[in-house]
Short mmCIF file of C-alpha atoms and ligand atoms in Angstrom, two decimals:
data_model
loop_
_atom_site.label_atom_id
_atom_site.label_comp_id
_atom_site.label_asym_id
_atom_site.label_seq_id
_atom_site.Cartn_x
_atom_site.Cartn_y
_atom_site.Cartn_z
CA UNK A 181 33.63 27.27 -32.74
CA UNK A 182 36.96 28.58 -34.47
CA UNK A 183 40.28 27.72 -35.15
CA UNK A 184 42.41 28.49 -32.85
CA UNK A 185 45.89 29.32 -35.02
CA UNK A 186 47.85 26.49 -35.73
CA UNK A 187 48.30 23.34 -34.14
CA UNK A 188 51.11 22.10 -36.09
CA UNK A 189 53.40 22.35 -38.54
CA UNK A 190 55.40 18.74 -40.40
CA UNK A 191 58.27 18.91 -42.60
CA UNK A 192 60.93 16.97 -43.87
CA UNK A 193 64.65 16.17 -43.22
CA UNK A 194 66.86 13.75 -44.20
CA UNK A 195 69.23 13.49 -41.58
CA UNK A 196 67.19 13.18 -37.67
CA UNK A 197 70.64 13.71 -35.70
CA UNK A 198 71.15 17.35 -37.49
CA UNK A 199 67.41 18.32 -37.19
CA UNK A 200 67.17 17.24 -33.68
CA UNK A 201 70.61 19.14 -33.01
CA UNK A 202 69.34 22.14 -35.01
CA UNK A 203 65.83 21.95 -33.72
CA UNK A 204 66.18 21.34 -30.08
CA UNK A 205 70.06 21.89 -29.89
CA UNK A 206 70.45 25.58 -32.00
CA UNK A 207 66.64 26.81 -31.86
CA UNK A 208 66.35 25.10 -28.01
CA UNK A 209 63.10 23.62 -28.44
CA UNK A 210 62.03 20.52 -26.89
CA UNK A 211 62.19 17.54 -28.06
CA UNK A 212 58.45 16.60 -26.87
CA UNK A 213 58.07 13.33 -29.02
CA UNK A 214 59.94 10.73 -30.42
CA UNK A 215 58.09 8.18 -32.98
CA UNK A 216 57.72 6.79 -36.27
CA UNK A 217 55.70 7.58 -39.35
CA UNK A 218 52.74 6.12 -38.70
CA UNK A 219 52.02 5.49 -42.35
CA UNK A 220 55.71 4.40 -42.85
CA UNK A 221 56.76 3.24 -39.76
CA UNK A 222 60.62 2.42 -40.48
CA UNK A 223 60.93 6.14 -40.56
CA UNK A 224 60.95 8.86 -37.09
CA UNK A 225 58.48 11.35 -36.75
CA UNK A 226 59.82 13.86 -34.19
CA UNK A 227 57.99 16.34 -32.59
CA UNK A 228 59.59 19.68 -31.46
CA UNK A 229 57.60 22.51 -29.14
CA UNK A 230 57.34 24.39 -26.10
CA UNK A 231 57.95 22.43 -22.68
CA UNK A 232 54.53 21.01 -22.56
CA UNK A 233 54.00 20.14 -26.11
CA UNK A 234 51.11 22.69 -26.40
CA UNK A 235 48.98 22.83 -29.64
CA UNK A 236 50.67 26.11 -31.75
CA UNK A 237 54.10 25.55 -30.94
CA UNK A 238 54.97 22.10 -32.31
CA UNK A 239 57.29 21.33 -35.32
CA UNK A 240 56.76 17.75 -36.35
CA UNK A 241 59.43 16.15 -38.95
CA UNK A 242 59.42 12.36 -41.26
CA UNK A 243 62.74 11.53 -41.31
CA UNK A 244 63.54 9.75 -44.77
CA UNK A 245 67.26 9.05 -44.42
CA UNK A 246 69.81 10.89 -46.72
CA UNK A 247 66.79 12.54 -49.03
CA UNK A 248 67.73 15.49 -50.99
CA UNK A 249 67.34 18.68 -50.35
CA UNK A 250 64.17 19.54 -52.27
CA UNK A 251 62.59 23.04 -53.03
CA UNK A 252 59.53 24.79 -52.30
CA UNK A 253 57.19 25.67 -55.32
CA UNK A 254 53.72 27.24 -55.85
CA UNK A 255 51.59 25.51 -53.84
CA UNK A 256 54.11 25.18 -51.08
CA UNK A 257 54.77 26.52 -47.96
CA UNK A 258 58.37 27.99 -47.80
CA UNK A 259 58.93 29.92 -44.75
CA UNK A 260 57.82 29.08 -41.28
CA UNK A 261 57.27 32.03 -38.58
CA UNK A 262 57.45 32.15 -34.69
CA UNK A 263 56.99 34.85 -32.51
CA UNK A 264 59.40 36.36 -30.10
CA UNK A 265 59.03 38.41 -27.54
CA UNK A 266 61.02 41.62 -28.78
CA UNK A 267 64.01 43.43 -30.52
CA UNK A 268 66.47 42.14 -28.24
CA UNK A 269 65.53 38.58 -28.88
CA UNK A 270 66.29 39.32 -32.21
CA UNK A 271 69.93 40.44 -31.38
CA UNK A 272 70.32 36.72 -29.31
CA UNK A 273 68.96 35.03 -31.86
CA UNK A 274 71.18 36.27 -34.88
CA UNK A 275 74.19 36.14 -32.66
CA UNK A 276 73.81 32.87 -31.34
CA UNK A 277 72.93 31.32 -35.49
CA UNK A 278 75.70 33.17 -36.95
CA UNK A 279 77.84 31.40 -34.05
CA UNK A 280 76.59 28.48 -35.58
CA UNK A 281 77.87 29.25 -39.17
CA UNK A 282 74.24 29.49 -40.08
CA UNK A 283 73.59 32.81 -42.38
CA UNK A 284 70.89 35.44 -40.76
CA UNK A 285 69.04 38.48 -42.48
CA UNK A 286 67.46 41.13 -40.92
CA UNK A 287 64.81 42.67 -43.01
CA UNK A 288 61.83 44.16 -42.22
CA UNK A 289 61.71 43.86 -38.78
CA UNK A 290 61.95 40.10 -38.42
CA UNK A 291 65.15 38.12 -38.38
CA UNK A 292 65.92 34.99 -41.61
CA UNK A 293 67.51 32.07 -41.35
CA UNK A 294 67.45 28.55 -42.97
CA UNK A 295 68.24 25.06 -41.24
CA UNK A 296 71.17 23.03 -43.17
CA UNK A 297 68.38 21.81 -45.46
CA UNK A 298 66.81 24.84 -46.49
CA UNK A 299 63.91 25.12 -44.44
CA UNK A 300 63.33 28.58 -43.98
CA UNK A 301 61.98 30.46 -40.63
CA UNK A 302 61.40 34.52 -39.92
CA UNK A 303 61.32 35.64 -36.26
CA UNK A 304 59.12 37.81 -35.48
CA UNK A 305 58.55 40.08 -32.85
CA UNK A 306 56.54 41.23 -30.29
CA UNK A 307 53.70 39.15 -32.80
CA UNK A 308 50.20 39.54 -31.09
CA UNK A 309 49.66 38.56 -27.22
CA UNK A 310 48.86 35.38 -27.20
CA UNK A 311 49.92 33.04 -24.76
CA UNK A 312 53.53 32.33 -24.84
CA UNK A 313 54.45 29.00 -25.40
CA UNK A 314 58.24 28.44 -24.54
CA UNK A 315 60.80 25.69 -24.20
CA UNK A 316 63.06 25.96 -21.56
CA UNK A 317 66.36 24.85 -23.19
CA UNK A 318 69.84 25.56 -20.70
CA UNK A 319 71.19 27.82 -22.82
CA UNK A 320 68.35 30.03 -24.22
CA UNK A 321 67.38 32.56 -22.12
CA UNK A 322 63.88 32.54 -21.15
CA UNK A 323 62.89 36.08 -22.27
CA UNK A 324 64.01 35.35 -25.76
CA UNK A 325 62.59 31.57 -26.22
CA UNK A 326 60.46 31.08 -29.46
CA UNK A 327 56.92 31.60 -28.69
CA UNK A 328 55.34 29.55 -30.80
CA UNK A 329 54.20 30.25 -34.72
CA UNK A 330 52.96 33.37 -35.65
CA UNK A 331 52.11 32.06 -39.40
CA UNK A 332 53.25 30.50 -42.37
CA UNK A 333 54.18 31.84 -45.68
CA UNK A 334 53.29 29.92 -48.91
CA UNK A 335 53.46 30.26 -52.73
CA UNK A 336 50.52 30.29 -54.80
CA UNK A 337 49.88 31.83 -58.03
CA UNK A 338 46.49 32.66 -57.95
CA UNK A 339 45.82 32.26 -53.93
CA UNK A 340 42.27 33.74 -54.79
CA UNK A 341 41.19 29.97 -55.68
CA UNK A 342 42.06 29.26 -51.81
CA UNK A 343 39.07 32.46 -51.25
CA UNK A 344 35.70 30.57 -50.90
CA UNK A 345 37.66 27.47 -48.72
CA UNK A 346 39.39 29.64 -46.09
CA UNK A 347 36.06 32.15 -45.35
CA UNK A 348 34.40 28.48 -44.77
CA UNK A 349 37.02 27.73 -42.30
CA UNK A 350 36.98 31.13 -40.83
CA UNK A 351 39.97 32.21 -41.83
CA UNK A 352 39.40 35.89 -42.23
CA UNK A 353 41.32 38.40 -45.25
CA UNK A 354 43.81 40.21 -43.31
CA UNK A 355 45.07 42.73 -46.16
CA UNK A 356 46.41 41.87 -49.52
CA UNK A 357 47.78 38.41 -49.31
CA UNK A 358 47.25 37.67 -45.93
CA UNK A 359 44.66 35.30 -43.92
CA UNK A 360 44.13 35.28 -40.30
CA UNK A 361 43.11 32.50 -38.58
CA UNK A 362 42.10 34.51 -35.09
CA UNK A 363 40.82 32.05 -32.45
CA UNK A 364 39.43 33.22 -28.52
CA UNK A 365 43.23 32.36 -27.79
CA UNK A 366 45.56 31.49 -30.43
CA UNK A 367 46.16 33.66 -34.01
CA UNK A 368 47.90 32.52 -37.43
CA UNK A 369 48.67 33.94 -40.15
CA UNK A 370 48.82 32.29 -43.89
CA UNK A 371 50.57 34.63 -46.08
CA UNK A 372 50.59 33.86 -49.92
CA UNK A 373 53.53 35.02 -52.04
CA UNK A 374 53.89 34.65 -56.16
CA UNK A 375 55.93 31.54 -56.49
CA UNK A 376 59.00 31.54 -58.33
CA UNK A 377 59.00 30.50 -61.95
CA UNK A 378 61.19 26.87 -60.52
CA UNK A 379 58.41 24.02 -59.85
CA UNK A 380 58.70 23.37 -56.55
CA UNK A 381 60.19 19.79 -55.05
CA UNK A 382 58.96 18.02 -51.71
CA UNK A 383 61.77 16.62 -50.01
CA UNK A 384 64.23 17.41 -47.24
CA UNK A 385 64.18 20.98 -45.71
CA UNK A 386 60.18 21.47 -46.98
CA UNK A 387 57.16 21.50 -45.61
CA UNK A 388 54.75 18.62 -45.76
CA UNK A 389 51.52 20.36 -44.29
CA UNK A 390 50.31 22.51 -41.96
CA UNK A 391 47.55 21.63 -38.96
CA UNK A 392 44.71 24.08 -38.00
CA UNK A 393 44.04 23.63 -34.21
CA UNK A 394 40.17 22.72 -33.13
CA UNK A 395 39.00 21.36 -29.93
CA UNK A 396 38.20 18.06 -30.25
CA UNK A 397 36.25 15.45 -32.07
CA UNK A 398 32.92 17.20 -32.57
CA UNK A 399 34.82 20.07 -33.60
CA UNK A 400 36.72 18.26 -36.94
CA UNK A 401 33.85 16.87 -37.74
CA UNK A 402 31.67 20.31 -38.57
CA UNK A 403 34.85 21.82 -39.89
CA UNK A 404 35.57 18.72 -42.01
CA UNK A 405 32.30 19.42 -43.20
CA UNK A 406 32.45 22.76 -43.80
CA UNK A 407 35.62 21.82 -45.82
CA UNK A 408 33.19 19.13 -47.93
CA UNK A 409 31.14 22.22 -48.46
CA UNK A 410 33.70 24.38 -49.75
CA UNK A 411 34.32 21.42 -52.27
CA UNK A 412 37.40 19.91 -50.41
CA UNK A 413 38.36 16.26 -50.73
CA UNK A 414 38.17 15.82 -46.97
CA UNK A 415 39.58 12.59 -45.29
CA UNK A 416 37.64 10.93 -42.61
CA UNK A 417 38.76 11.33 -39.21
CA UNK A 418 42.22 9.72 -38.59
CA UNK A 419 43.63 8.35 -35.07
CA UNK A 420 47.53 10.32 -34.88
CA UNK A 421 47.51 8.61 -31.47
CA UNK A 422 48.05 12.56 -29.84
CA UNK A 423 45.51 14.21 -32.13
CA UNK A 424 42.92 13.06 -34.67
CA UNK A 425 43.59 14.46 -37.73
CA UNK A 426 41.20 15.34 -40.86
CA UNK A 427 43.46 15.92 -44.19
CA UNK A 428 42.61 18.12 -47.36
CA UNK A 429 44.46 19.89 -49.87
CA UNK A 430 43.49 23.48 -50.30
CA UNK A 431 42.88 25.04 -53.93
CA UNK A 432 46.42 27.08 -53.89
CA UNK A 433 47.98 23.45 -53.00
CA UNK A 434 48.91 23.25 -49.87
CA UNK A 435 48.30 20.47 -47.66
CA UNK A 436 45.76 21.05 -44.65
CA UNK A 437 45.38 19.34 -41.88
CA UNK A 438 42.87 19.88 -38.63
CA UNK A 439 44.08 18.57 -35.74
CA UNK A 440 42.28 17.92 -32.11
CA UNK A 441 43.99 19.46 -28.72
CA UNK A 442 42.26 16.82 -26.54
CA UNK A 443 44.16 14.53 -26.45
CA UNK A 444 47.98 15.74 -26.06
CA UNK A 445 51.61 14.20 -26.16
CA UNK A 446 51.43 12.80 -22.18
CA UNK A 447 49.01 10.44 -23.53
CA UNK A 448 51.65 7.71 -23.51
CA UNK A 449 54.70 8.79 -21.48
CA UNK A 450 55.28 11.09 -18.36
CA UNK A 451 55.29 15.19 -19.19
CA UNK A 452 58.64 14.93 -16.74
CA UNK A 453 60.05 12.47 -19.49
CA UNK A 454 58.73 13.40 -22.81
CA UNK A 455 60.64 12.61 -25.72
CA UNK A 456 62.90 10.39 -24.41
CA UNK A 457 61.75 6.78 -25.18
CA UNK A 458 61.12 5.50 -28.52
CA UNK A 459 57.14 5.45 -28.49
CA UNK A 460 55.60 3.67 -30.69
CA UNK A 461 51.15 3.01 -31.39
CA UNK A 462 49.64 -0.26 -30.40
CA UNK A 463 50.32 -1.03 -34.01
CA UNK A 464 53.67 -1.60 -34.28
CA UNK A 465 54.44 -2.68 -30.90
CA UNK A 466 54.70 -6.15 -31.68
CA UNK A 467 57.43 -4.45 -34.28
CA UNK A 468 59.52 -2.80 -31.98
CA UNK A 469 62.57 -4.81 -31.66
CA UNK A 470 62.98 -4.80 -35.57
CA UNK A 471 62.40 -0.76 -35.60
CA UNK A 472 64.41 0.45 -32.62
CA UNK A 473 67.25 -1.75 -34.68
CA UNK A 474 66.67 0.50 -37.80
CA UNK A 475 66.42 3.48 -36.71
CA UNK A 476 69.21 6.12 -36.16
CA UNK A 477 70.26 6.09 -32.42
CA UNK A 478 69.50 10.00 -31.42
CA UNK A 479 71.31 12.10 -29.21
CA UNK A 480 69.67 14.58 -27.23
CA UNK A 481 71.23 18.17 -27.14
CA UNK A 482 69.21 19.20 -23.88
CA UNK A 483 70.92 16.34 -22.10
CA UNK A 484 74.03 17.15 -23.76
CA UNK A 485 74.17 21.06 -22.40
CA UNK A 486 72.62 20.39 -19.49
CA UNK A 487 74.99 17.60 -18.44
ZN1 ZN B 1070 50.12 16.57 -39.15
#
């Protein structure tokens, strides 16, 4: 029993029309879900991935409509990273941003960008050999589709605090200031880096948490304990109608979440047609009328390009 990598990642934008076009439109990921905060349910949660939706590729984002750019701090993930499959994806990728008016920096062998709200993402190639796990957008090439995350990079100014939690979760020391969460299948990586000396500031273009990827039910429940052990405040387990979810913050501050893979985003609407109706959890069903009415119409760049 292990995590295997990352199941998810949520952040935050305050405009769902320039995510979704930046997201699925510029990055050519897939749209795979379309529905509300569940906690807040006047507000989208979109989900972004590979065709199928698969655990380790999906980018989830609360929409809370015209919020500020905010800032990420210690205790904060800042910069988001996918694999690729080589060099040359590289080369499409930086062309086809700066084509976009979007800056790009090549450093290190891995390619930087940040979305119009400051979220920042490194691609990075020829990361591990995992399965890939690729969209098929009209205009992206197959061979140089994101693969899914690689890792995550957070601030934390003294990440040995986060020690004793992660070896409970398995996550194993992979050099300095690295973790490695190295399943049968799937690998991430949590880097931590020493924050800047501005407190951070969650709001539009951060992240929100990150989701460790475990089988199913029986599964969150030893890890949450194992988190309990490690002297987490672990939440029970919570229905996310496509996962269930177990929340904790970790000592270094950043949100965790584990998340099941039973369950999956066909669960309520065709794989053919994913994404495209508003969907909404037995919950607020009886609200729909009222919600579809508030929230943003979206327009779909995949059915845009693809005619
Ligand atoms: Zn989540």
């Amino acid at each position: 029993m292990q995590l295997e990598g990352l199941h998810h990642i949520t952040a935050i934008t305050g405009d769902a029309q320039r995510n979704v076009d930046f997201y699925a439109g510029l990055l050519g990921l897939r749209l795979v879900k379309k529905t509300v905060n569940f906690d807040q349910p006047d507000v989208y949660h979109l989900y972004f991935g590979d065709e199928q939706g698969t655990p380790g590729s999906i980018l989830t984002f609360f929409e809370f409509p015209g919020a500020a750019p905010g800032r990420a701090g210690d205790g904060m993930v800042h910069t988001i990273q996918w694999r690729v499959a080589g060099e040359q994806a590289l080369d499409f990728w930086a062309q086809r941003i700066a084509a976009e008016g979007v800056g790009t920096e090549r450093a290190g062998g891995v390619l930087r960008f940040a979305d119009f709200e400051g979220l920042a993402h490194e691609l990075v190639p020829g990361a591990g050999d995992d399965a890939p796990l690729a969209a098929a957008a009209p205009d992206v090439p197959a061979e140089h589709a994101l693969l899914g995350f690689h890792g995550v990079r957070a601030y934390a100014a003294r990440p040995e605090a986060s020690a004793p939690l992660l070896e409970q979760l398995g996550i194993e020391r992979d050099g300095e200031s690295a973790w490695s969460a190295q399943g049968a299948d799937r690998h991430a990586l949590l880097h931590y880096d020493e924050p800047p000396a501005e407190r951070g500031r969650q709001s539009a273009g951060t992240v929100h948490h990150i989701a460790w990827s475990l089988a199913d039910d029986a599964e969150l429940d030893a890890f949450r304990r194992r988190a309990l052990d490690a002297g987490a405040h672990a939440t029970d387990i919570i229905d996310r109608q496509y996962f269930h979810s177990v929340y904790f913050r970790e000592p270094s501050g950043v949100l965790f979440e584990l998340a099941s893979r039973d369950i999956g985003f066909a669960y309520d609407e065709p794989a053919e047609t994913l994404g495209e109706a508003l969907k909404l959890p037995p919950q607020y069903e009886n609200r729909r009328e009222d919600l579809e009415r508030r929230l943003t119409p979206l327009s779909n760049p995949r059915e845009r390009v693809a005619g």
